PDB file of C-alpha atoms in Angstrom:
ATOM      1  CA  MET S 683     -34.242 104.344 -28.720  1.00  0.00           C
ATOM      2  CA  ALA S 684     -32.928 101.959 -31.225  1.00  0.00           C
ATOM      3  CA  ALA S 685     -32.272  99.470 -28.415  1.00  0.00           C
ATOM      4  CA  GLN S 686     -35.862  99.694 -27.208  1.00  0.00           C
ATOM      5  CA  ASN S 687     -37.259  99.144 -30.693  1.00  0.00           C
ATOM      6  CA  GLN S 688     -35.233  95.936 -31.090  1.00  0.00           C
ATOM      7  CA  ASN S 689     -36.401  94.499 -27.709  1.00  0.00           C
ATOM      8  CA  GLY S 690     -40.099  94.972 -28.591  1.00  0.00           C
ATOM      9  CA  PRO S 691     -40.106  92.814 -31.731  1.00  0.00           C
ATOM     10  CA  ASN S 692     -37.875  90.185 -30.062  1.00  0.00           C
ATOM     11  CA  LYS S 693     -40.151  90.035 -27.042  1.00  0.00           C
ATOM     12  CA  SER S 694     -43.290  89.665 -29.165  1.00  0.00           C
ATOM     13  CA  LEU S 695     -41.548  86.991 -31.312  1.00  0.00           C
ATOM     14  CA  PHE S 696     -40.618  85.107 -28.123  1.00  0.00           C
ATOM     15  CA  ILE S 697     -44.220  85.310 -26.831  1.00  0.00           C
ATOM     16  CA  TYR S 698     -45.600  84.224 -30.220  1.00  0.00           C
ATOM     17  CA  THR S 699     -43.197  81.235 -30.378  1.00  0.00           C
ATOM     18  CA  SER S 700     -44.031  80.248 -26.784  1.00  0.00           C
ATOM     19  CA  LEU S 701     -47.736  80.449 -27.550  1.00  0.00           C
ATOM     20  CA  ILE S 702     -47.309  78.177 -30.593  1.00  0.00           C
ATOM     21  CA  PHE S 703     -45.444  75.577 -28.474  1.00  0.00           C
ATOM     22  CA  VAL S 704     -48.082  75.694 -25.719  1.00  0.00           C
ATOM     23  CA  VAL S 705     -50.874  75.203 -28.276  1.00  0.00           C
ATOM     24  CA  ALA S 706     -48.925  72.321 -29.879  1.00  0.00           C
ATOM     25  CA  ILE S 707     -48.488  70.602 -26.503  1.00  0.00           C
ATOM     26  CA  LEU S 708     -52.190  71.049 -25.716  1.00  0.00           C
ATOM     27  CA  LEU S 709     -53.111  69.535 -29.090  1.00  0.00           C
ATOM     28  CA  ILE S 710     -50.807  66.567 -28.448  1.00  0.00           C
ATOM     29  CA  ILE S 711     -52.423  65.963 -25.031  1.00  0.00           C
ATOM     30  CA  LEU S 712     -55.921  66.334 -26.504  1.00  0.00           C
ATOM     31  CA  SER S 713     -55.165  63.881 -29.326  1.00  0.00           C
ATOM     32  CA  PHE S 714     -53.747  61.357 -26.820  1.00  0.00           C
ATOM     33  CA  PHE S 715     -56.975  61.342 -24.813  1.00  0.00           C
ATOM     34  CA  ALA S 716     -59.110  61.238 -27.955  1.00  0.00           C
ATOM     35  CA  MET S 717     -57.124  58.256 -29.243  1.00  0.00           C
ATOM     36  CA  SER S 718     -57.472  56.441 -25.897  1.00  0.00           C
ATOM     37  CA  ASN S 719     -61.224  56.995 -25.950  1.00  0.00           C
ATOM     38  CA  ARG S 720     -61.462  55.781 -29.548  1.00  0.00           C
ATOM     39  CA  ASP S 721     -59.455  52.636 -28.748  1.00  0.00           C
ATOM     40  CA  SER S 722     -61.690  51.751 -25.807  1.00  0.00           C
ATOM     41  CA  LYS S 723     -64.829  52.184 -27.942  1.00  0.00           C
ATOM     42  CA  MET S 724     -63.322  50.009 -30.687  1.00  0.00           C
ATOM     43  CA  ASN S 725     -62.533  47.289 -28.123  1.00  0.00           C
ATOM     44  CA  GLU S 726     -66.155  47.354 -26.949  1.00  0.00           C
ATOM     45  CA  THR S 727     -67.328  47.038 -30.558  1.00  0.00           C
ATOM     46  CA  GLU S 728     -64.947  44.133 -31.181  1.00  0.00           C
ATOM     47  CA  GLN S 729     -66.157  42.391 -28.022  1.00  0.00           C
ATOM     48  CA  ALA S 730     -69.772  42.841 -29.098  1.00  0.00           C
ATOM     49  CA  GLN S 731     -68.967  41.345 -32.506  1.00  0.00           C
ATOM     50  CA  SER S 732     -67.103  38.523 -30.809  1.00  0.00           C
ATOM     51  CA  ILE S 733     -70.117  37.752 -28.610  1.00  0.00           C
ATOM     52  CA  THR S 734     -72.391  37.811 -31.658  1.00  0.00           C
ATOM     53  CA  GLU S 735     -70.100  35.430 -33.521  1.00  0.00           C
ATOM     54  CA  LYS S 736     -69.920  33.102 -30.512  1.00  0.00           C
ATOM     55  CA  THR S 737     -73.697  33.150 -30.204  1.00  0.00           C
ATOM     56  CA  ALA S 738     -74.076  32.266 -33.869  1.00  0.00           C
ATOM     57  CA  ALA S 739     -71.554  29.436 -33.547  1.00  0.00           C
ATOM     58  CA  LEU S 740     -73.282  28.047 -30.441  1.00  0.00           C
ATOM     59  CA  SER S 741     -76.656  28.275 -32.161  1.00  0.00           C
ATOM     60  CA  GLU S 742     -75.309  26.334 -35.138  1.00  0.00           C
ATOM     61  CA  GLU S 743     -73.725  23.740 -32.839  1.00  0.00           C
ATOM     62  CA  ASN S 744     -77.014  23.404 -30.924  1.00  0.00           C
ATOM     63  CA  LYS S 745     -78.865  22.834 -34.192  1.00  0.00           C
ATOM     64  CA  ASN S 746     -76.355  20.163 -35.239  1.00  0.00           C
ATOM     65  CA  LEU S 747     -76.578  18.448 -31.853  1.00  0.00           C
ATOM     66  CA  ALA S 748     -80.380  18.444 -31.998  1.00  0.00           C
ATOM     67  CA  GLU S 749     -80.252  16.790 -35.423  1.00  0.00           C
ATOM     68  CA  GLU S 750     -77.703  14.260 -34.165  1.00  0.00           C
ATOM     69  CA  ASN S 751     -79.885  13.570 -31.115  1.00  0.00           C
ATOM     70  CA  LYS S 752     -82.899  12.912 -33.357  1.00  0.00           C
ATOM     71  CA  THR S 753     -80.837  10.607 -35.561  1.00  0.00           C
ATOM     72  CA  LEU S 754     -79.564   8.671 -32.554  1.00  0.00           C
ATOM     73  CA  LYS S 755     -83.072   8.333 -31.109  1.00  0.00           C
ATOM     74  CA  ASP S 756     -84.329   7.014 -34.433  1.00  0.00           C
ATOM     75  CA  SER S 757     -81.408   4.587 -34.584  1.00  0.00           C
ATOM     76  CA  ASN S 758     -82.103   3.483 -31.007  1.00  0.00           C
ATOM     77  CA  ARG S 759     -85.750   2.909 -31.925  1.00  0.00           C
ATOM     78  CA  VAL S 760     -84.783   0.736 -34.902  1.00  0.00           C
ATOM     79  CA  MET S 761     -82.282  -1.270 -32.856  1.00  0.00           C
ATOM     80  CA  SER S 762     -84.775  -1.808 -30.031  1.00  0.00           C
ATOM     81  CA  ALA S 763     -87.302  -3.104 -32.545  1.00  0.00           C
ATOM     82  CA  ALA S 764     -84.690  -5.438 -34.048  1.00  0.00           C
ATOM     83  CA  LEU S 765     -83.653  -6.750 -30.616  1.00  0.00           C
ATOM     84  CA  LEU S 766     -87.276  -7.330 -29.674  1.00  0.00           C
ATOM     85  CA  SER S 767     -87.782  -9.212 -32.930  1.00  0.00           C
ATOM     86  CA  ILE S 768     -84.806 -11.452 -32.128  1.00  0.00           C
ATOM     87  CA  ALA S 769     -86.069 -11.947 -28.571  1.00  0.00           C
ATOM     88  CA  ASN S 770     -89.497 -12.857 -29.966  1.00  0.00           C
ATOM     89  CA  GLU S 771     -87.893 -15.487 -32.215  1.00  0.00           C
ATOM     90  CA  TYR S 772     -86.153 -17.062 -29.201  1.00  0.00           C
ATOM     91  CA  TYR S 773     -89.404 -16.903 -27.234  1.00  0.00           C
ATOM     92  CA  THR S 774     -91.322 -18.566 -30.073  1.00  0.00           C
ATOM     93  CA  ALA S 775     -88.609 -21.257 -30.301  1.00  0.00           C
ATOM     94  CA  GLY S 776     -89.097 -21.981 -26.590  1.00  0.00           C
ATOM     95  CA  ASP S 777     -85.885 -20.446 -25.193  1.00  0.00           C
ATOM     96  CA  THR S 778     -87.572 -18.054 -22.782  1.00  0.00           C
ATOM     97  CA  ALA S 779     -84.410 -17.406 -20.737  1.00  0.00           C
ATOM     98  CA  LYS S 780     -82.450 -16.218 -23.784  1.00  0.00           C
ATOM     99  CA  ALA S 781     -85.478 -14.214 -24.976  1.00  0.00           C
ATOM    100  CA  ALA S 782     -85.792 -12.492 -21.584  1.00  0.00           C
ATOM    101  CA  GLU S 783     -82.052 -11.760 -21.562  1.00  0.00           C
ATOM    102  CA  ILE S 784     -82.230 -10.099 -24.977  1.00  0.00           C
ATOM    103  CA  ALA S 785     -85.464  -8.277 -24.141  1.00  0.00           C
ATOM    104  CA  ALA S 786     -83.803  -6.811 -21.042  1.00  0.00           C
ATOM    105  CA  SER S 787     -81.530  -4.739 -23.278  1.00  0.00           C
ATOM    106  CA  VAL S 788     -84.461  -3.291 -25.249  1.00  0.00           C
ATOM    107  CA  ASP S 789     -85.447   0.351 -24.645  1.00  0.00           C
ATOM    108  CA  ALA S 790     -89.069  -0.247 -23.755  1.00  0.00           C
ATOM    109  CA  SER S 791     -89.999   3.428 -23.793  1.00  0.00           C
ATOM    110  CA  SER S 792     -89.582   3.647 -27.558  1.00  0.00           C
ATOM    111  CA  LEU S 793     -91.730   0.644 -28.438  1.00  0.00           C
ATOM    112  CA  THR S 794     -95.030   0.763 -30.308  1.00  0.00           C
ATOM    113  CA  ASP S 795     -98.184  -0.724 -28.775  1.00  0.00           C
ATOM    114  CA  GLU S 796     -97.733  -4.043 -30.623  1.00  0.00           C
ATOM    115  CA  GLU S 797     -94.082  -4.232 -29.579  1.00  0.00           C
ATOM    116  CA  LYS S 798     -95.045  -3.470 -25.958  1.00  0.00           C
ATOM    117  CA  THR S 799     -97.423  -6.419 -26.038  1.00  0.00           C
ATOM    118  CA  VAL S 800     -94.616  -8.691 -27.261  1.00  0.00           C
ATOM    119  CA  TYR S 801     -92.222  -7.242 -24.675  1.00  0.00           C
ATOM    120  CA  THR S 802     -94.728  -7.884 -21.887  1.00  0.00           C
ATOM    121  CA  ALA S 803     -95.249 -11.455 -23.081  1.00  0.00           C
ATOM    122  CA  ILE S 804     -91.493 -12.171 -23.201  1.00  0.00           C
ATOM    123  CA  THR S 805     -90.485 -10.526 -19.936  1.00  0.00           C
ATOM    124  CA  GLY S 806     -93.666 -11.237 -18.022  1.00  0.00           C
ATOM    125  CA  THR S 807     -93.667  -7.676 -16.729  1.00  0.00           C
ATOM    126  CA  ALA S 808     -95.457  -4.551 -17.792  1.00  0.00           C
ATOM    127  CA  VAL S 809     -93.586  -2.016 -19.868  1.00  0.00           C
ATOM    128  CA  PRO S 810     -92.082   0.617 -17.567  1.00  0.00           C
ATOM    129  CA  THR S 811     -93.446   4.085 -18.174  1.00  0.00           C
ATOM    130  CA  ALA S 812     -90.817   6.577 -19.135  1.00  0.00           C
ATOM    131  CA  VAL S 813     -90.477   9.852 -17.321  1.00  0.00           C
ATOM    132  CA  PRO S 814     -90.356  12.655 -19.920  1.00  0.00           C
ATOM    133  CA  ALA S 815     -86.866  14.056 -20.216  1.00  0.00           C
ATOM    134  CA  ALA S 816     -86.406  17.767 -19.760  1.00  0.00           C
ATOM    135  CA  GLU S 817     -85.364  19.390 -22.996  1.00  0.00           C
TER     136      GLU S 817
END
């Protein structure tokens, strides 16, 4: 009987130890899948933040380019007026060929009504109408 009493506690200790190892392995597997899921969700969050940051950067760049475009158009307007003034001086002095040559490089679409009249007088042609650019 003493032999049977010793097998009982050993057998239950073996079952208890086996159960602990099985539970530990299950917890390890569960934590692996939970960690994989968490990593994929974090990557999605990082990508969303990255897209937001890129959108903000592109918006800022678009704003800067729009300001630069306006500045360049204003500069072009001033230069066209200056060229037309020089062409008008040549025209007044009697050098119509030189005046027409200079007036040819003027952006006629940005001229005021008075400047268009001078342009027409120098070139002998009507001011071309500009087709509105798509913005």
